[in-house]
CSV table of C-alpha atoms in Angstrom, one decimal:
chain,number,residue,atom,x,y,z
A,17,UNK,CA,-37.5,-5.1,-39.1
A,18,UNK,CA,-37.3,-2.2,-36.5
A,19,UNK,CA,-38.5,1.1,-37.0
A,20,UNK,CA,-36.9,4.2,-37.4
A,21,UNK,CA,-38.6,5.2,-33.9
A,22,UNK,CA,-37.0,2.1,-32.4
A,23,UNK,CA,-33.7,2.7,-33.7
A,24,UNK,CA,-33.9,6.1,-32.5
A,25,UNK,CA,-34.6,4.8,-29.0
A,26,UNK,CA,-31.3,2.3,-29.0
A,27,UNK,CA,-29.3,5.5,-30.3
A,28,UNK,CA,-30.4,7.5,-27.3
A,29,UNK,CA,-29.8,4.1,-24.8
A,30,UNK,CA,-26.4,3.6,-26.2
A,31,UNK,CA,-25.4,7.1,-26.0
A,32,UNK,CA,-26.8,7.6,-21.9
A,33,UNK,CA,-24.6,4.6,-21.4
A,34,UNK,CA,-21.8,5.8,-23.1
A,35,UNK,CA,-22.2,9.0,-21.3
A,36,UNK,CA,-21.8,6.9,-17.8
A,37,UNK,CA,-19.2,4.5,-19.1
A,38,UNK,CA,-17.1,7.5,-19.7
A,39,UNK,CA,-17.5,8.9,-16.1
A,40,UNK,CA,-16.2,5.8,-14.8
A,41,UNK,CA,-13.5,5.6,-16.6
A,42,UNK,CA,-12.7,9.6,-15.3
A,43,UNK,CA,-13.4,8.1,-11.7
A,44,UNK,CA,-10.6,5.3,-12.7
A,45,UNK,CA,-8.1,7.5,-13.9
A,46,UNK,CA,-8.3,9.9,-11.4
A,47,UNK,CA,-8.4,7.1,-8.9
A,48,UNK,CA,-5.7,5.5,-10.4
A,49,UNK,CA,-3.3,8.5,-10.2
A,50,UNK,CA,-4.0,8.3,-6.4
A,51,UNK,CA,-3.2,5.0,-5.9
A,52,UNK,CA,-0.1,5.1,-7.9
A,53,UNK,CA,1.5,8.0,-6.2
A,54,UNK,CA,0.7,5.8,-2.7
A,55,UNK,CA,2.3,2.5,-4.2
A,56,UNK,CA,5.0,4.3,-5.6
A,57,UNK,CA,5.3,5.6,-1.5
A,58,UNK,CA,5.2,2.6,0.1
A,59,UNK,CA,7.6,0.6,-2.9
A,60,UNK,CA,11.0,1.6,-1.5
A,61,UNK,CA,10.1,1.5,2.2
A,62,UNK,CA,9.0,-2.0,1.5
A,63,UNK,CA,11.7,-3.4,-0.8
A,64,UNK,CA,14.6,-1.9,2.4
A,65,UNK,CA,13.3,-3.6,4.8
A,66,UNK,CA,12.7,-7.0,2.5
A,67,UNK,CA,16.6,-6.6,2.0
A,68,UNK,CA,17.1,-6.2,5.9
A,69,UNK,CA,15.1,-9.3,7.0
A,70,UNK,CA,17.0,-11.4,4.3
A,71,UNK,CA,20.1,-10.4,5.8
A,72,UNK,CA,19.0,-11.1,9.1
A,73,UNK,CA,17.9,-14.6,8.0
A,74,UNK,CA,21.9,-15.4,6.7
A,75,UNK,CA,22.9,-14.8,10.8
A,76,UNK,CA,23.2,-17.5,12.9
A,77,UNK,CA,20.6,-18.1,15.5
A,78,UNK,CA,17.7,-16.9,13.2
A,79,UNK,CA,16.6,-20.3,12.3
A,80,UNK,CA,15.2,-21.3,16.3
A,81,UNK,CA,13.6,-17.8,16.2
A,82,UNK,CA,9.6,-18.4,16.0
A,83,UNK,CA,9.2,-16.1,12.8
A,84,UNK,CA,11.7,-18.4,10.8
A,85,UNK,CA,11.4,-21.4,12.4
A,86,UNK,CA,9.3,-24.1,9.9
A,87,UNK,CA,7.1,-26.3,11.6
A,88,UNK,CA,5.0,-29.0,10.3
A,89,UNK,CA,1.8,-27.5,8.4
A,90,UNK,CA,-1.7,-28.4,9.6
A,91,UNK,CA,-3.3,-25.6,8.4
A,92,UNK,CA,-2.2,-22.3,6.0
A,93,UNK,CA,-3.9,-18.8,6.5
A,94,UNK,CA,-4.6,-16.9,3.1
A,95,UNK,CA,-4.9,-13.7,2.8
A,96,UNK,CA,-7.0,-13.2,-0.5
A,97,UNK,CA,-7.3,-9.0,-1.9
A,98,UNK,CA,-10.1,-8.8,-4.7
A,99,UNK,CA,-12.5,-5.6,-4.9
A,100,UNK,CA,-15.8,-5.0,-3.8
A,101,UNK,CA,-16.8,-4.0,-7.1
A,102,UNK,CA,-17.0,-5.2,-10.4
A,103,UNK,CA,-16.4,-4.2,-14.2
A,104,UNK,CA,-12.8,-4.1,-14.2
A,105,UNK,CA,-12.5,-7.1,-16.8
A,106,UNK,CA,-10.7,-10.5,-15.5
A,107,UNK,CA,-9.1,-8.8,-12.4
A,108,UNK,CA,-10.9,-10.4,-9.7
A,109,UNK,CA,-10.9,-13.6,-12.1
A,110,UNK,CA,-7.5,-13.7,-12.5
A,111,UNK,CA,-6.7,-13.2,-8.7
A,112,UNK,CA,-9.4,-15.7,-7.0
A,113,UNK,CA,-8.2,-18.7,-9.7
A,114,UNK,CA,-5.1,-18.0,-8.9
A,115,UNK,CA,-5.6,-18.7,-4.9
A,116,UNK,CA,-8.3,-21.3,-5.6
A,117,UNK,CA,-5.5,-23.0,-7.4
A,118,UNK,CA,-2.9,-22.6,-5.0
A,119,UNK,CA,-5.1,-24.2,-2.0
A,120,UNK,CA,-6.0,-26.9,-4.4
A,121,UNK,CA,-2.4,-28.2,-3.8
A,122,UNK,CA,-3.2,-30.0,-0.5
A,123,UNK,CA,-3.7,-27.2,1.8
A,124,UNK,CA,-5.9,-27.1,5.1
A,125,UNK,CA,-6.9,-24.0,4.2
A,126,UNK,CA,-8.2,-20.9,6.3
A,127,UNK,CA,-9.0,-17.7,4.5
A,128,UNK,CA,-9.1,-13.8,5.0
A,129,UNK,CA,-10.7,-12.3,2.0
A,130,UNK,CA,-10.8,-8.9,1.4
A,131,UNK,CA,-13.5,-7.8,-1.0
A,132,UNK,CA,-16.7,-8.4,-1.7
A,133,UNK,CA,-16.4,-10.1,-4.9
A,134,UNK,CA,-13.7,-12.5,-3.1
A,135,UNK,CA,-16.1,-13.4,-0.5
A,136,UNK,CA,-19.0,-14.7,-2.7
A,137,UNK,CA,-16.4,-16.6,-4.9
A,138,UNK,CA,-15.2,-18.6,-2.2
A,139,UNK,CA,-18.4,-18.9,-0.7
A,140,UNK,CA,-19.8,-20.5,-3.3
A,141,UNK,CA,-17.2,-23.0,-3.4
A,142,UNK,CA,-17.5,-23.9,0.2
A,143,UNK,CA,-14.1,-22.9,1.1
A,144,UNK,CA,-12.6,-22.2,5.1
A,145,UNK,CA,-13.5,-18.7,5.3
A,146,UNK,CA,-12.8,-17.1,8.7
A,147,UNK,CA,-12.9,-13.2,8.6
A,148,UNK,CA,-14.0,-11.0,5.7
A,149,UNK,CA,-13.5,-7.5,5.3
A,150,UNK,CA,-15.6,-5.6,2.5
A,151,UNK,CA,-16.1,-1.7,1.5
A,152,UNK,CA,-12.6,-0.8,3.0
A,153,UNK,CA,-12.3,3.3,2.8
A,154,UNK,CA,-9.0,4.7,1.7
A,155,UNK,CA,-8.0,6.0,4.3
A,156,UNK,CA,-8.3,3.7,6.8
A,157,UNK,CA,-6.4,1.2,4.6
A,158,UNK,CA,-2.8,1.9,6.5
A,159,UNK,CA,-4.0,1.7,9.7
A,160,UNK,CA,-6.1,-1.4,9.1
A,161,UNK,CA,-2.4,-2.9,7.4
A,162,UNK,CA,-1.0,-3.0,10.9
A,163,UNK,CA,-3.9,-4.4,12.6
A,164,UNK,CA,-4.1,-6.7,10.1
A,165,UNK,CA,-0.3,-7.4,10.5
A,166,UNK,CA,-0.9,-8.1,14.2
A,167,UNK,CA,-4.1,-10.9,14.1
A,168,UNK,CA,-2.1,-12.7,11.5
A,169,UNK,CA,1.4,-12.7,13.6
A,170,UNK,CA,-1.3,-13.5,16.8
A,171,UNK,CA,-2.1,-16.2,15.0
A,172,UNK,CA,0.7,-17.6,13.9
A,173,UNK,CA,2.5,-17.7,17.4
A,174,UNK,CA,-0.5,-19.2,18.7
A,175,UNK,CA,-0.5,-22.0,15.9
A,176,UNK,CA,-3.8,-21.7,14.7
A,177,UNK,CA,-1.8,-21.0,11.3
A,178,UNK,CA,1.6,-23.0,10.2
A,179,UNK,CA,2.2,-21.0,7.0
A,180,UNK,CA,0.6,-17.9,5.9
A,181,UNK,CA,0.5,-16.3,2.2
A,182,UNK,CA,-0.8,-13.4,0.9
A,183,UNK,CA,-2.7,-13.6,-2.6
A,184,UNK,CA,-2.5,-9.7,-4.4
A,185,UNK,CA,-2.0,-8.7,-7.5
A,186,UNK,CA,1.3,-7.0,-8.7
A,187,UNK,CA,1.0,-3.8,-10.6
A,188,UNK,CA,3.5,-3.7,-13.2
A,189,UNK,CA,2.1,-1.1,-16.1
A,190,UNK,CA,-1.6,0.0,-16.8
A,191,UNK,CA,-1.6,-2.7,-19.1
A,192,UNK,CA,0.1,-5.2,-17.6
A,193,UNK,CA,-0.9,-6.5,-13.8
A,194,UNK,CA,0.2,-10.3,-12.2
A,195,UNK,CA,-1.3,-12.1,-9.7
A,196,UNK,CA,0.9,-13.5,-7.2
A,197,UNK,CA,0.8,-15.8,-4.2
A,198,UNK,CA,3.4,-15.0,-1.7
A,199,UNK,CA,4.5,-16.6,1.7
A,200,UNK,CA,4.9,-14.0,4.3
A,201,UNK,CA,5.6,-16.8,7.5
A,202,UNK,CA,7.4,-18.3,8.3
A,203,UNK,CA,10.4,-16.2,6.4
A,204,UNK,CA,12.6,-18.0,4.0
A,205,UNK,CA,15.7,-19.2,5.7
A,206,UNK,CA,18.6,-18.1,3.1
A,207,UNK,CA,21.4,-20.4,5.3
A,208,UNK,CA,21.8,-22.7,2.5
A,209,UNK,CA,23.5,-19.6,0.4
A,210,UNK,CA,27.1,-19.3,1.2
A,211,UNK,CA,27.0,-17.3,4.7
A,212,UNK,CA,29.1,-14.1,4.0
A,213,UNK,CA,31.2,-12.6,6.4
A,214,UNK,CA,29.5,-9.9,7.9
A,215,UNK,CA,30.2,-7.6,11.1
A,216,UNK,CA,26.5,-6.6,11.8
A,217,UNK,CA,25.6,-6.2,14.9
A,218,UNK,CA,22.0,-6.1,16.0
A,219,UNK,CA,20.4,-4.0,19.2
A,220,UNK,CA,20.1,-4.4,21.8
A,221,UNK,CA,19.7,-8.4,20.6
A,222,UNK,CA,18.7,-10.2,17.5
A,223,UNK,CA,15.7,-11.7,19.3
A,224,UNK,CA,14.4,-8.2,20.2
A,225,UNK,CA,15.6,-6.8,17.2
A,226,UNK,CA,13.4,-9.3,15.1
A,227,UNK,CA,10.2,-9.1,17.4
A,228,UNK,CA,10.3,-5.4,16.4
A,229,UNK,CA,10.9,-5.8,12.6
A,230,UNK,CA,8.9,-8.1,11.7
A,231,UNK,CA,5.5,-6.2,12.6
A,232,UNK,CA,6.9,-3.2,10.9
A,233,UNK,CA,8.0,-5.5,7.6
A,234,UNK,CA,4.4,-7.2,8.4
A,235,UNK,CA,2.7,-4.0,8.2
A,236,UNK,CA,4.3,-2.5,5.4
A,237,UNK,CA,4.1,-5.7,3.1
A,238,UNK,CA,0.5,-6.1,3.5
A,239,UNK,CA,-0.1,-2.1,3.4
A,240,UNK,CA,1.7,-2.5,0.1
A,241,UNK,CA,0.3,-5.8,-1.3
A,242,UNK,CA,-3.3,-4.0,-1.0
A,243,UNK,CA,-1.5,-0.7,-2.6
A,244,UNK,CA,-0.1,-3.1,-5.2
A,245,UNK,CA,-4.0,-4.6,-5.8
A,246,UNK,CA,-6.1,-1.3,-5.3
A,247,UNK,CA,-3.9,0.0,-8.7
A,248,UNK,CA,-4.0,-2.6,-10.9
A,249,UNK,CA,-8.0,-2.5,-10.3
A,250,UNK,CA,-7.9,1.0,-10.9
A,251,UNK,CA,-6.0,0.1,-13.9
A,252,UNK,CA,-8.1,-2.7,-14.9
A,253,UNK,CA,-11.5,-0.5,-14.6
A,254,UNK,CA,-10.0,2.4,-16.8
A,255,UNK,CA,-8.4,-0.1,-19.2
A,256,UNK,CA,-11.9,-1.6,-19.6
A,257,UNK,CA,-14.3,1.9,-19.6
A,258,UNK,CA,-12.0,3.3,-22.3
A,259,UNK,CA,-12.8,0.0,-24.2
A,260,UNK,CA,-16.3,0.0,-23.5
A,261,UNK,CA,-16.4,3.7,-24.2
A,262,UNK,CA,-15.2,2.8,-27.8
A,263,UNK,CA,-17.3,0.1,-28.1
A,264,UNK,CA,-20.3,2.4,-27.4
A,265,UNK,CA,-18.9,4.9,-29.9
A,266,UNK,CA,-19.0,2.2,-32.7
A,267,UNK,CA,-22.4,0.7,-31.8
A,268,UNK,CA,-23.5,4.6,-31.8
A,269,UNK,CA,-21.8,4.9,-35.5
A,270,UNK,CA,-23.7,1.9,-36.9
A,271,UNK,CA,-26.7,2.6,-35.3
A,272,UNK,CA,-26.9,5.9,-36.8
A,273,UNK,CA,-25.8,4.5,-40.5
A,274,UNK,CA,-28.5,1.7,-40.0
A,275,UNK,CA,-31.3,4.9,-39.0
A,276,UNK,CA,-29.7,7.1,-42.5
A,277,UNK,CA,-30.4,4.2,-44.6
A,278,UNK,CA,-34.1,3.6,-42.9
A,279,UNK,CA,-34.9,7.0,-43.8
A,280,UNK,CA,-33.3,7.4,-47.0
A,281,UNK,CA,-35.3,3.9,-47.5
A,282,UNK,CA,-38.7,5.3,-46.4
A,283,UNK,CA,-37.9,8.8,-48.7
A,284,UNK,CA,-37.4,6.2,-51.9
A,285,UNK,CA,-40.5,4.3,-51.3
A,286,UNK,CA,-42.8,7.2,-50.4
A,287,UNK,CA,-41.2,9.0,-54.0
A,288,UNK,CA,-41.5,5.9,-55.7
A,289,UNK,CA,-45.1,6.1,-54.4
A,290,UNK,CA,-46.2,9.5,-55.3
A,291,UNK,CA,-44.2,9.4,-59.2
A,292,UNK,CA,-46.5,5.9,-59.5
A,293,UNK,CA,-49.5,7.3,-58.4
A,294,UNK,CA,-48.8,10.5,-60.5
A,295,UNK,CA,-48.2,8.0,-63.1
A,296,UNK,CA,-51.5,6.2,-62.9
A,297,UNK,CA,-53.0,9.3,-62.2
A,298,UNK,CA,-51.7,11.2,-65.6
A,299,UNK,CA,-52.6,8.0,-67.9
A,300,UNK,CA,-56.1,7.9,-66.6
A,301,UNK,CA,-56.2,11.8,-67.9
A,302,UNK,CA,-55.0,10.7,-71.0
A,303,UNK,CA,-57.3,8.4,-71.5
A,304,UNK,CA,-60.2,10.8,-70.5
A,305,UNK,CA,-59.3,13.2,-72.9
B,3,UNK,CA,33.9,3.5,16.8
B,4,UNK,CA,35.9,6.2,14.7
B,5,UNK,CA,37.1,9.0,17.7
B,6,UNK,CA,37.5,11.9,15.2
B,7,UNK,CA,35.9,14.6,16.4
B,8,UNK,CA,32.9,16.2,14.2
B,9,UNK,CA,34.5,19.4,12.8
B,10,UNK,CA,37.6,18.4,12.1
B,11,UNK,CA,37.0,15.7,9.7
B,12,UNK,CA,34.6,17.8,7.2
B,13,UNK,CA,35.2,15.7,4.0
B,14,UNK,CA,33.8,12.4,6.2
B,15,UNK,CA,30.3,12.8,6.6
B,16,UNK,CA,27.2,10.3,7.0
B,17,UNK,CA,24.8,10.1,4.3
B,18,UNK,CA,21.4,10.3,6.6
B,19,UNK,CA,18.0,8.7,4.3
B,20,UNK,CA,14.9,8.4,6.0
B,21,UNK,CA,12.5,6.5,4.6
B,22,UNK,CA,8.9,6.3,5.5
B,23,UNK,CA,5.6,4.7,3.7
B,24,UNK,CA,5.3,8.2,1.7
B,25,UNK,CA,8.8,7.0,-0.1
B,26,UNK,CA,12.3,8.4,0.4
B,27,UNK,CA,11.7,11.5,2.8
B,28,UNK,CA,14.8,12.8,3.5
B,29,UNK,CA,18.3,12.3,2.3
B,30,UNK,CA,20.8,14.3,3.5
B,31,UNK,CA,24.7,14.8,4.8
B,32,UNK,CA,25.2,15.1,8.6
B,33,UNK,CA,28.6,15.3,11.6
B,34,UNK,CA,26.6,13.6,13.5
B,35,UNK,CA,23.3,12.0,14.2
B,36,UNK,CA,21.4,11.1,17.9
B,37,UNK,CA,18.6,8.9,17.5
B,38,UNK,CA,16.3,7.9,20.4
B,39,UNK,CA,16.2,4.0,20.4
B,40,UNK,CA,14.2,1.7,22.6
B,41,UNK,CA,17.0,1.3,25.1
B,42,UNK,CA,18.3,5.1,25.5
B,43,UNK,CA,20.0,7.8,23.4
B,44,UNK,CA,22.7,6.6,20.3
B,45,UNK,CA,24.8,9.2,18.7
B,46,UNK,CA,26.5,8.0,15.5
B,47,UNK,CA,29.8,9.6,14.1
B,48,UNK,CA,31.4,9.1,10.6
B,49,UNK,CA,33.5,5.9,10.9
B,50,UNK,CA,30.9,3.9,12.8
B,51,UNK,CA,30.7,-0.4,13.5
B,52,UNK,CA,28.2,-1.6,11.7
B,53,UNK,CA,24.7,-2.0,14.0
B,54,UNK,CA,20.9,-2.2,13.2
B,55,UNK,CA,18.8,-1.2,16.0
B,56,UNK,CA,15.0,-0.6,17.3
B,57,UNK,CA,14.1,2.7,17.4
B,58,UNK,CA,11.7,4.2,20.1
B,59,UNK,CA,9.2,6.8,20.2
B,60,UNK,CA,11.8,10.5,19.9
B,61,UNK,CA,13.4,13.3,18.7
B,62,UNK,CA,15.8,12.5,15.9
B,63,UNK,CA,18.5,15.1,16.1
B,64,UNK,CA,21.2,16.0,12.8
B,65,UNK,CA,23.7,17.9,13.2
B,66,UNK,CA,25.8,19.6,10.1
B,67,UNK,CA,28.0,22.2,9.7
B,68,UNK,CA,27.1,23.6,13.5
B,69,UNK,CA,23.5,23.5,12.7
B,70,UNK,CA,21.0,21.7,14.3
B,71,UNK,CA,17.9,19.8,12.8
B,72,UNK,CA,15.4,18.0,14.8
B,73,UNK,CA,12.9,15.9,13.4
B,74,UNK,CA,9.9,13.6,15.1
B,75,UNK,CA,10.1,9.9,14.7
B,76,UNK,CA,7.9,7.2,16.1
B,77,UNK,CA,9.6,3.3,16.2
B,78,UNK,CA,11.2,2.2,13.1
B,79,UNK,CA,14.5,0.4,12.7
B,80,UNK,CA,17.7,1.9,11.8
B,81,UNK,CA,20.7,0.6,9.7
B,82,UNK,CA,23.8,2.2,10.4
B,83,UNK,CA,27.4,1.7,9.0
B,84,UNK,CA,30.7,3.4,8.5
B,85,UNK,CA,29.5,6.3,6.4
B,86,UNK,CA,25.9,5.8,6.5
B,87,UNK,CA,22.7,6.2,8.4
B,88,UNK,CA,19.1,4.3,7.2
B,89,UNK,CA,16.4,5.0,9.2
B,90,UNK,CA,13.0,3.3,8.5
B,91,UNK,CA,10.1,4.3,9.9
B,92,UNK,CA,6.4,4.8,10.0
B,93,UNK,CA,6.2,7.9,11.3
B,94,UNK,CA,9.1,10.6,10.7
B,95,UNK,CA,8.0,14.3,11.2
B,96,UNK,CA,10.1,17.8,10.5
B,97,UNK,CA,9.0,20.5,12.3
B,98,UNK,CA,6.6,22.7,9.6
B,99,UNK,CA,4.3,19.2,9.7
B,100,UNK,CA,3.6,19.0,12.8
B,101,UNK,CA,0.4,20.4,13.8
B,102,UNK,CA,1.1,21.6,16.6
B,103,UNK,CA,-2.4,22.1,18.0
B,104,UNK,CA,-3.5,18.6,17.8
B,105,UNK,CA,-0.3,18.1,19.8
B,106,UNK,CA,-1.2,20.2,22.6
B,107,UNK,CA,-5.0,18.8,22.5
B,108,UNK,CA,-3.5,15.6,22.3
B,109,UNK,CA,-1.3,16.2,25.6
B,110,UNK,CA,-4.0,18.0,27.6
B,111,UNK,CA,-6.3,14.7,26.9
B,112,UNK,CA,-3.7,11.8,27.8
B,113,UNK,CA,-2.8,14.3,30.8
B,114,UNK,CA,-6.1,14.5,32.3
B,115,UNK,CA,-7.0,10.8,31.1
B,116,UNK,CA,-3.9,9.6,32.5
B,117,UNK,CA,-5.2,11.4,36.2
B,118,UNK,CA,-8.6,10.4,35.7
B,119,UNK,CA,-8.5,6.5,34.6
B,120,UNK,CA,-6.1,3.6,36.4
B,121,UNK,CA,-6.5,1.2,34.0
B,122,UNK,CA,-3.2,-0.3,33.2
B,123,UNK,CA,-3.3,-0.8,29.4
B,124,UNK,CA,-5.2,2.5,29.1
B,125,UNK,CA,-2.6,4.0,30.8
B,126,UNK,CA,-0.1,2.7,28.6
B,127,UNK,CA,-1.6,3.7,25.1
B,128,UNK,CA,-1.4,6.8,26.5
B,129,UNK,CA,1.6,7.5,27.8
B,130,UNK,CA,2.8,6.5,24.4
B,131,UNK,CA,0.0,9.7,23.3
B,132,UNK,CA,1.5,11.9,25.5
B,133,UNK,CA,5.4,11.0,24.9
B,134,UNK,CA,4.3,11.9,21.1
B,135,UNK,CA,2.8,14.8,21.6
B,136,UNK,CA,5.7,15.9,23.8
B,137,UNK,CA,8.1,15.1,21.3
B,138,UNK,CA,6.2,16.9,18.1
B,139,UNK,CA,6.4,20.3,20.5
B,140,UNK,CA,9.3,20.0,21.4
B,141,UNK,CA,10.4,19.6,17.6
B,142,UNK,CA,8.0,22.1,16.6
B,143,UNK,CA,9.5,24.4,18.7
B,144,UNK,CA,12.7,24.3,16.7
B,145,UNK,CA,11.9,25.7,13.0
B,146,UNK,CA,14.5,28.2,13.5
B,147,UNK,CA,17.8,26.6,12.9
B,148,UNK,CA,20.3,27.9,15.1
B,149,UNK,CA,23.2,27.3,16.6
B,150,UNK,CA,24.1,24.1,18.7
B,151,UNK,CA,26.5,23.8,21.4
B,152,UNK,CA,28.8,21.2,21.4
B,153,UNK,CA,28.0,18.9,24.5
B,154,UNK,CA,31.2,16.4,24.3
């Protein structure tokens, strides 16, 4: 049985956390309007130039070029995006099984994690992990895209990866967020669909034309795969606070009932004890007099 | 390649969209369009083949209804076909953006660096500094839109 002092005390706990739960879920939402409005930037420029490199890869020619070109896989380069920081539910979960389970399928695998949480996780497990990259700043996000875009194309032309993927998650409402894992090289070869007559011409060749689009589609893809991740965590951290925040608001309720009843508890005993005492106290007049 | 002439033709127009990391940036009718690609000036005209291309470090010039817009654009590819012009690229810059300080800072220090340091790959980073800072004045200079004189 706790006292009414010690139920006071977990009132005032609760309530401090609540107070802290609710500023990060503020911190979320303003964060998540931020990274929204930068995903929903990025989106279209992205999704054009996806549409241009699958037309390229219906012309003939494209197949010998080193970007498309499949060759046998010794070893794949993953690109794994989780957060540096925690409470925000099953997102970093969700995203690490789901690379953990595509390497599981037979792959020599090499990893670049972004995140702190991503690095211990594969740590622990003992996995390939070659370059990590924690506490990323905001701002330096787009710029480190397109180096980023360039050690992975530097290492694909220089074989020391066969296949690379890219593990992020997809941010599809603020409820609703999907991890994928996505090959980025070599690029799908679409020469198997019925090749449609087209007239494009590409300048001032298709080789140089596709030395200087892939970067760019490089660069955007993985500027946008981390824009795609950064919102569903923002989403995933506010989705949580605001159900912590209500579970702090009904621990706070009971806690509060539990503390009325104490105290109405402690007033009926003590009246119980002073209209028996008065009792005793009155019959021993009686019998005096 | 249509021959028409801009002017004549004024219910043929290219649909111009620029699209940059920041989302759709600027859509827009235009006669005619001269972009700066990686091998030398292209001006495109209503009624054009169909051609991707690289674009290099320049001034992106639009031309509508005899006046003359000039924008900034760094690299990017552009997709061009009979009645339309795509451009996408990181960087695309109208004139009010441009800070044109930072331009001039960024000139004077290539400039001198560029005197001062042999270095070949220095050197080459920046000359690409001082081609864009080149290119946002000269852009900058042009908020006024004013007349353009036909140079066929």
């Amino acid at each position: 049985m706790s006292s009414l002092r010690d139920i006071r005390q977990r009132i005032d706990n609760v309530r401090s956390t609540e107070k802290i739960i609710k500023a990060m879920n503020m911190v979320a939402s303003a964060k998540l309007q931020r990274a929204r409005a930068q995903l929903e930037g990025v989106r279209p420029i992205y999704h054009e130039l996806k549409r241009v490199v699958t037309d390229i890869s219906r012309y003939k020619g494209t197949e010998t070029h080193a970007f498309f070109e499949k060759r046998k896989v010794k070893s794949s380069l993953y690109v794994v995006i989780t957060s540096d920081r925690g409470l925000s539910g099953s997102y970093n979960a969700n995203i690490m099984s789901k690379a953990l389970d595509h390497m599981n399928h037979g792959k020599n695998e090499k990893i670049f994690v972004i995140g702190a949480k991503g690095h211990e996780y594969f740590k622990k497990r003992n996995k390939n992990i070659i370059r990590t990259v924690t506490n990323i700043n905001d701002a330096h996000v787009y710029y480190g895209a397109e180096r980023l875009a360039n050690w992975i194309i530097e290492l694909y032309l220089s074989d020391e990866a066969d296949e690379v993927f890219i593990v992020y998650t997809h941010f599809e409402s603020v409820l609703n967020y999907v991890p994928y894992v996505e090959q980025v090289l070599p690029l799908p070869i679409k020469s198997e669909e019925y090749a449609y007559e087209d007239d494009m011409k590409y300048e001032p060749d298709i080789h140089a034309f596709i030395d200087h689009l892939i970067p760019l589609y490089l660069h955007m893809n993985l500027f946008r795969a981390f824009s795609e991740s950064h919102t569903s965590e923002q989403a995933a951290r506010m989705v949580n606070m605001d159900s912590a925040g209500k579970n702090a608001s009904k621990l706070i309720e009971e806690l509060t009932h539990m503390y009325n009843r104490r105290r109405q508890a402690n007033i009926t005993q003590e009246l119980s004890e002073i209209v028996g005492s008065a009792n005793v106290l009155s019959k021993g007049e009686s019998h005096d007099s | 390649m249509d021959m028409q002439q801009p002017g004549i033709m004024n219910d043929k127009k290219i649909d111009l969209t620029i699209t940059t990391p920041r989302g759709v940036k600027f859509v827009e009718k235009a006669d005619r369009v001269i972009m700066r690609c990686i091998d030398g000036d292209m001006g495109v005209l209503p009624g054009h083949a169909r051609v991707s291309t690289v674009l290099g470090d320049g001034i992106l010039r639009i031309l509508n209804n005899g006046i003359e817009k000039k924008l900034a654009v760094f690299g990017g590819i552009a997709e061009i076909d009979d009645k339309s012009v795509k451009i996408f690229s990181t960087i695309a810059q109208r004139p009010e953006e441009i800070d044109r300080e930072r331009a001039e800072r960024d000139r004077q220090e290539a400039e001198t660096a560029i005197r001062e340091e042999s270095e070949e790959v220095r050197i080459h980073s920046l000359q690409a500094k001082l081609r864009r800072s080149l290119v946002r004045i000269e852009v900058s200079l042009h908020i006024d839109e004013d007349e353009y004189t036909e140079e066929l």
